[in-house]
mmCIF file of C-alpha atoms in Angstrom:
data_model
loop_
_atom_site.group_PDB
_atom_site.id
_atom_site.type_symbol
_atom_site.label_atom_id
_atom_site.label_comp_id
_atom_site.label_asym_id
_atom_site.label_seq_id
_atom_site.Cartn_x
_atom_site.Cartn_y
_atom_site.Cartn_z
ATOM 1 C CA UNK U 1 112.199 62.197 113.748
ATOM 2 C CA UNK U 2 112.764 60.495 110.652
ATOM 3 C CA UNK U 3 114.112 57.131 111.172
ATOM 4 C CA UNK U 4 116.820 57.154 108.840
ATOM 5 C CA UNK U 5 118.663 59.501 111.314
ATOM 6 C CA UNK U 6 118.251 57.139 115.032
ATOM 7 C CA UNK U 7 121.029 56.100 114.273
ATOM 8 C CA UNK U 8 123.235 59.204 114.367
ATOM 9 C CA UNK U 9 121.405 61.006 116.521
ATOM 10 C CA UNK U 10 122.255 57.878 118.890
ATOM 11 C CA UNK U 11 125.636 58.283 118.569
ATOM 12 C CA UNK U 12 125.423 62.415 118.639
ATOM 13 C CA UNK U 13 123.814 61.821 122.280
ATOM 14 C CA UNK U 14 127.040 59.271 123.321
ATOM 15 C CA UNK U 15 129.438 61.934 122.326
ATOM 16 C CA UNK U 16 127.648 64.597 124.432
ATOM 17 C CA UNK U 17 127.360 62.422 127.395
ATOM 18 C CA UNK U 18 131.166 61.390 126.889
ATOM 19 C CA UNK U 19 131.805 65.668 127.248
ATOM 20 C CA UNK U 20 129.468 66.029 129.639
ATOM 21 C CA UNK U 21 130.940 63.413 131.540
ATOM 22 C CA UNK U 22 134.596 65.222 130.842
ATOM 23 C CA UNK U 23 133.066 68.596 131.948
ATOM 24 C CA UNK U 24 131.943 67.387 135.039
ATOM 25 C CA UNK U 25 135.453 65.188 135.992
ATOM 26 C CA UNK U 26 137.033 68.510 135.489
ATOM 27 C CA UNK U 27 134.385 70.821 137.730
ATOM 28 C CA UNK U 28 133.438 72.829 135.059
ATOM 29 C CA UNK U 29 130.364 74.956 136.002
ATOM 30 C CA UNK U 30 127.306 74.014 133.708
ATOM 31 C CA UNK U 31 125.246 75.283 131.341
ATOM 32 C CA UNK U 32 123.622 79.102 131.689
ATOM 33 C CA UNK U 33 119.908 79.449 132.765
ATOM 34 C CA UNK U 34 117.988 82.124 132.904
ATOM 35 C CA UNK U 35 118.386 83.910 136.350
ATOM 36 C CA UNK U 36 115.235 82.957 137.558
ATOM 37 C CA UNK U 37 115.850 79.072 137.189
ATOM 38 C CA UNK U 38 119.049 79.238 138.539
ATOM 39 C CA UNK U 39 117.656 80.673 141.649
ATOM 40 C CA UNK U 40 115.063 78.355 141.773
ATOM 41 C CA UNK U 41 116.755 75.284 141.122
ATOM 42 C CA UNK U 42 120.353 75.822 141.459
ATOM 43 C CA UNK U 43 121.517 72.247 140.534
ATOM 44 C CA UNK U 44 119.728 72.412 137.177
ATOM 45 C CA UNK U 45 122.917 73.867 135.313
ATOM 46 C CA UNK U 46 124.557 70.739 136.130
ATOM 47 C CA UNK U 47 122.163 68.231 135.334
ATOM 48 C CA UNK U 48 122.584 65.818 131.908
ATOM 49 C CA UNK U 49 118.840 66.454 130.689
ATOM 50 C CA UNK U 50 119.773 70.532 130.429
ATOM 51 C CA UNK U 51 123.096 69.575 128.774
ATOM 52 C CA UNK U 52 123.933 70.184 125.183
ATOM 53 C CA UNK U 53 123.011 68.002 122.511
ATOM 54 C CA UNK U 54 125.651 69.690 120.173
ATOM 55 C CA UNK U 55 128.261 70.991 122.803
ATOM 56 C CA UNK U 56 130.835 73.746 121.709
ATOM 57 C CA UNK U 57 134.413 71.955 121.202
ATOM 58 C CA UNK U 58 136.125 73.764 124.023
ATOM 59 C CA UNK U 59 134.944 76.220 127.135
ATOM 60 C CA UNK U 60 134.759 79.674 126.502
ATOM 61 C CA UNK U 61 134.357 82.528 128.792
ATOM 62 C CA UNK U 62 130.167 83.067 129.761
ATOM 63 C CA UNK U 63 129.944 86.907 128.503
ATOM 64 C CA UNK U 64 127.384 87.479 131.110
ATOM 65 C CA UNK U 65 129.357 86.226 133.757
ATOM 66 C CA UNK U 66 132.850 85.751 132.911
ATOM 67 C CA UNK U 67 132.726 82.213 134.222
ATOM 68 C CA UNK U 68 133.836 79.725 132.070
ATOM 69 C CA UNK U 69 131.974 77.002 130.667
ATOM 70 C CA UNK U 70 131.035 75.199 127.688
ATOM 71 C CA UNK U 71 128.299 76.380 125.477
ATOM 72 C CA UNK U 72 126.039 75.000 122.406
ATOM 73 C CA UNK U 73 127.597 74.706 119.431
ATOM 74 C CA UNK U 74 127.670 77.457 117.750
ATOM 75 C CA UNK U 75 124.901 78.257 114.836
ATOM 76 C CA UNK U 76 127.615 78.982 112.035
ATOM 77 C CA UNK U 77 129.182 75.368 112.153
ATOM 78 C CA UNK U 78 125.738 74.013 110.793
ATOM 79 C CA UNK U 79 125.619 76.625 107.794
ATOM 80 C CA UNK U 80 129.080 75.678 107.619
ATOM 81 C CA UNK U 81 128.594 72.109 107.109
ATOM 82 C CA UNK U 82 125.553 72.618 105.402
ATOM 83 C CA UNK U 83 127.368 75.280 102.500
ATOM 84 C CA UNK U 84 130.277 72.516 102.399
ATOM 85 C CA UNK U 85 128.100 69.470 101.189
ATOM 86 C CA UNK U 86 126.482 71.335 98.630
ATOM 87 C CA UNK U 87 129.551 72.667 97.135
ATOM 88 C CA UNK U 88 131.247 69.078 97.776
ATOM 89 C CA UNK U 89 128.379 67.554 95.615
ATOM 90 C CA UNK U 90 128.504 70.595 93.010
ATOM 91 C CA UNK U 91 124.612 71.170 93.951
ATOM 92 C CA UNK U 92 124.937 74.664 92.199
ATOM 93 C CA UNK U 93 122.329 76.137 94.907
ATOM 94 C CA UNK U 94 122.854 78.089 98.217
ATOM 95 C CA UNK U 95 121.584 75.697 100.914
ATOM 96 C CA UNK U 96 120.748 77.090 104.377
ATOM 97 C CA UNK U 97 119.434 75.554 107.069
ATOM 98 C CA UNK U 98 116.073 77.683 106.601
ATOM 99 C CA UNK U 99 116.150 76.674 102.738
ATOM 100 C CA UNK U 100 115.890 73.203 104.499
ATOM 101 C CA UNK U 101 112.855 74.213 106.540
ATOM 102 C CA UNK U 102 111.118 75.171 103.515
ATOM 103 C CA UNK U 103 111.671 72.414 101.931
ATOM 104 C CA UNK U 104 111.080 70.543 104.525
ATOM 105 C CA UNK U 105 107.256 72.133 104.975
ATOM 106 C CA UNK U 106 106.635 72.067 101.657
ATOM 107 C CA UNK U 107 107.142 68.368 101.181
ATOM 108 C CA UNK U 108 104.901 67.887 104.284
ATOM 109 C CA UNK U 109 102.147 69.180 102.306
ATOM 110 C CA UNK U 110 103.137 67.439 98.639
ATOM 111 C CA UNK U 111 102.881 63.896 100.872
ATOM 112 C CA UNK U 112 99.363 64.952 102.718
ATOM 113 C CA UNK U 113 99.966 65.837 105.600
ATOM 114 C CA UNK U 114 97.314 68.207 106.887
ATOM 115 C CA UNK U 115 98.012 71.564 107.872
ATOM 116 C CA UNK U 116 97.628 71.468 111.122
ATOM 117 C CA UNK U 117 99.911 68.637 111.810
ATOM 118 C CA UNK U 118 102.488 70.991 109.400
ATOM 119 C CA UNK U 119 101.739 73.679 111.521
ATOM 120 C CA UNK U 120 102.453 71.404 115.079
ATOM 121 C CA UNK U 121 105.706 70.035 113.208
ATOM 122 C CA UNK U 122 106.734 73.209 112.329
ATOM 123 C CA UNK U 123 106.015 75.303 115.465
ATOM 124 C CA UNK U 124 103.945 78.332 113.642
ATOM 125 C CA UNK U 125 101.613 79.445 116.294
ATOM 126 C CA UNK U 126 99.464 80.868 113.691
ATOM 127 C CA UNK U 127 98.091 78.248 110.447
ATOM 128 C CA UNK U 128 98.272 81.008 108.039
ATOM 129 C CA UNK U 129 102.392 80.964 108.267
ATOM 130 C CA UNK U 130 102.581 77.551 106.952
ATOM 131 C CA UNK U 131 99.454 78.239 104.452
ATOM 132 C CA UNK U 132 102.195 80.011 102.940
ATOM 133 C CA UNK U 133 103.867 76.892 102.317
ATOM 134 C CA UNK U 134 100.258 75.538 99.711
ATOM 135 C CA UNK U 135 101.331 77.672 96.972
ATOM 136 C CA UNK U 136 104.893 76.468 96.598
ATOM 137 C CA UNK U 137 103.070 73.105 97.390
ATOM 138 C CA UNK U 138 100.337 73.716 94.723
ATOM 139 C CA UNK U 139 102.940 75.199 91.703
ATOM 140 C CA UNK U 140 105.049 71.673 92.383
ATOM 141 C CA UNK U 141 102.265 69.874 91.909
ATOM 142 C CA UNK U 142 100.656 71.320 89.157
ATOM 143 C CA UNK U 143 97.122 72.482 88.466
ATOM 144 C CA UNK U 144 94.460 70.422 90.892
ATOM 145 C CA UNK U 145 92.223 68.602 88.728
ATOM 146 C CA UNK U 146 88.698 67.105 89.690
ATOM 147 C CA UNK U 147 88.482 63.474 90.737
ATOM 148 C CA UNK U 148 85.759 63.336 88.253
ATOM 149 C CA UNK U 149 87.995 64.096 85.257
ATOM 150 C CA UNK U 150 89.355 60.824 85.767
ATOM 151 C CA UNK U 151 86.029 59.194 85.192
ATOM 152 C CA UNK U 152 86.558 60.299 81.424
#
């Protein structure tokens, strides 16, 4: 978590709380789990640590159920958001969240960090996804040289 963003994130988790907190006043159900956790533990759906950290605006109606209830935010307001600052600062470049990822991995490696520890960040079950992420790495940098071409 990089620390420049504690602070928001913070404040992200006090507006969630302040909906859940709403939500629950009101007796709305809570969030979906799978069928097999719901039977298991049946008070889970309406417990803060399975609660939304980026809660929809309003309820909508559960397509599975037809129950209402407030969901996650939806996916497309973060490539909204994300397409709006780059116009907003006339970036000239399509920025998606995955465009973020990459960049994200690749400047892992150009810092050195290991691979495996850009592989645990990153979630890849397998290393050679993110050895993908050495050649972008390498062209950035440029050609590796020998620490003993230095010496001359």
């Amino acid at each position: 978590m990089p620390a420049a963003l504690l602070t928001r994130l913070t404040e992200q988790r006090e507006r969630a709380a302040r909906v859940y907190a709403e939500d629950r006043a009101q007796g709305l159900p809570g969030v979906w789990l799978p069928e097999a956790l719901a039977v298991k533990n049946p008070q889970a759906a309406m417990a803060w640590e399975w609660w939304w950290l980026f809660p929809a605006e309003r309820p909508a109606m559960d397509p599975r159920s037809g129950v209402v209830r407030r969901h996650h935010g939806h996916e497309q307001r973060i490539s909204r958001s994300l397409s709006l600052a780059a116009r907003r600062v006339k970036l000239g470049k399509r920025v998606t969240a995955h465009v973020l990822r990459h960049s994200f991995a690749t400047h892992l490696l150009l810092r050195g960090v290991d691979i495996r520890s850009a592989q645990e960040l990153l979630g890849h079950r397998d290393v050679r996804t993110t050895e993908i992420y050495t050649r972008m790495a390498r062209v950035m940098r440029g050609e590796i040289r020998s620490p003993l071409d230095d010496l001359t």
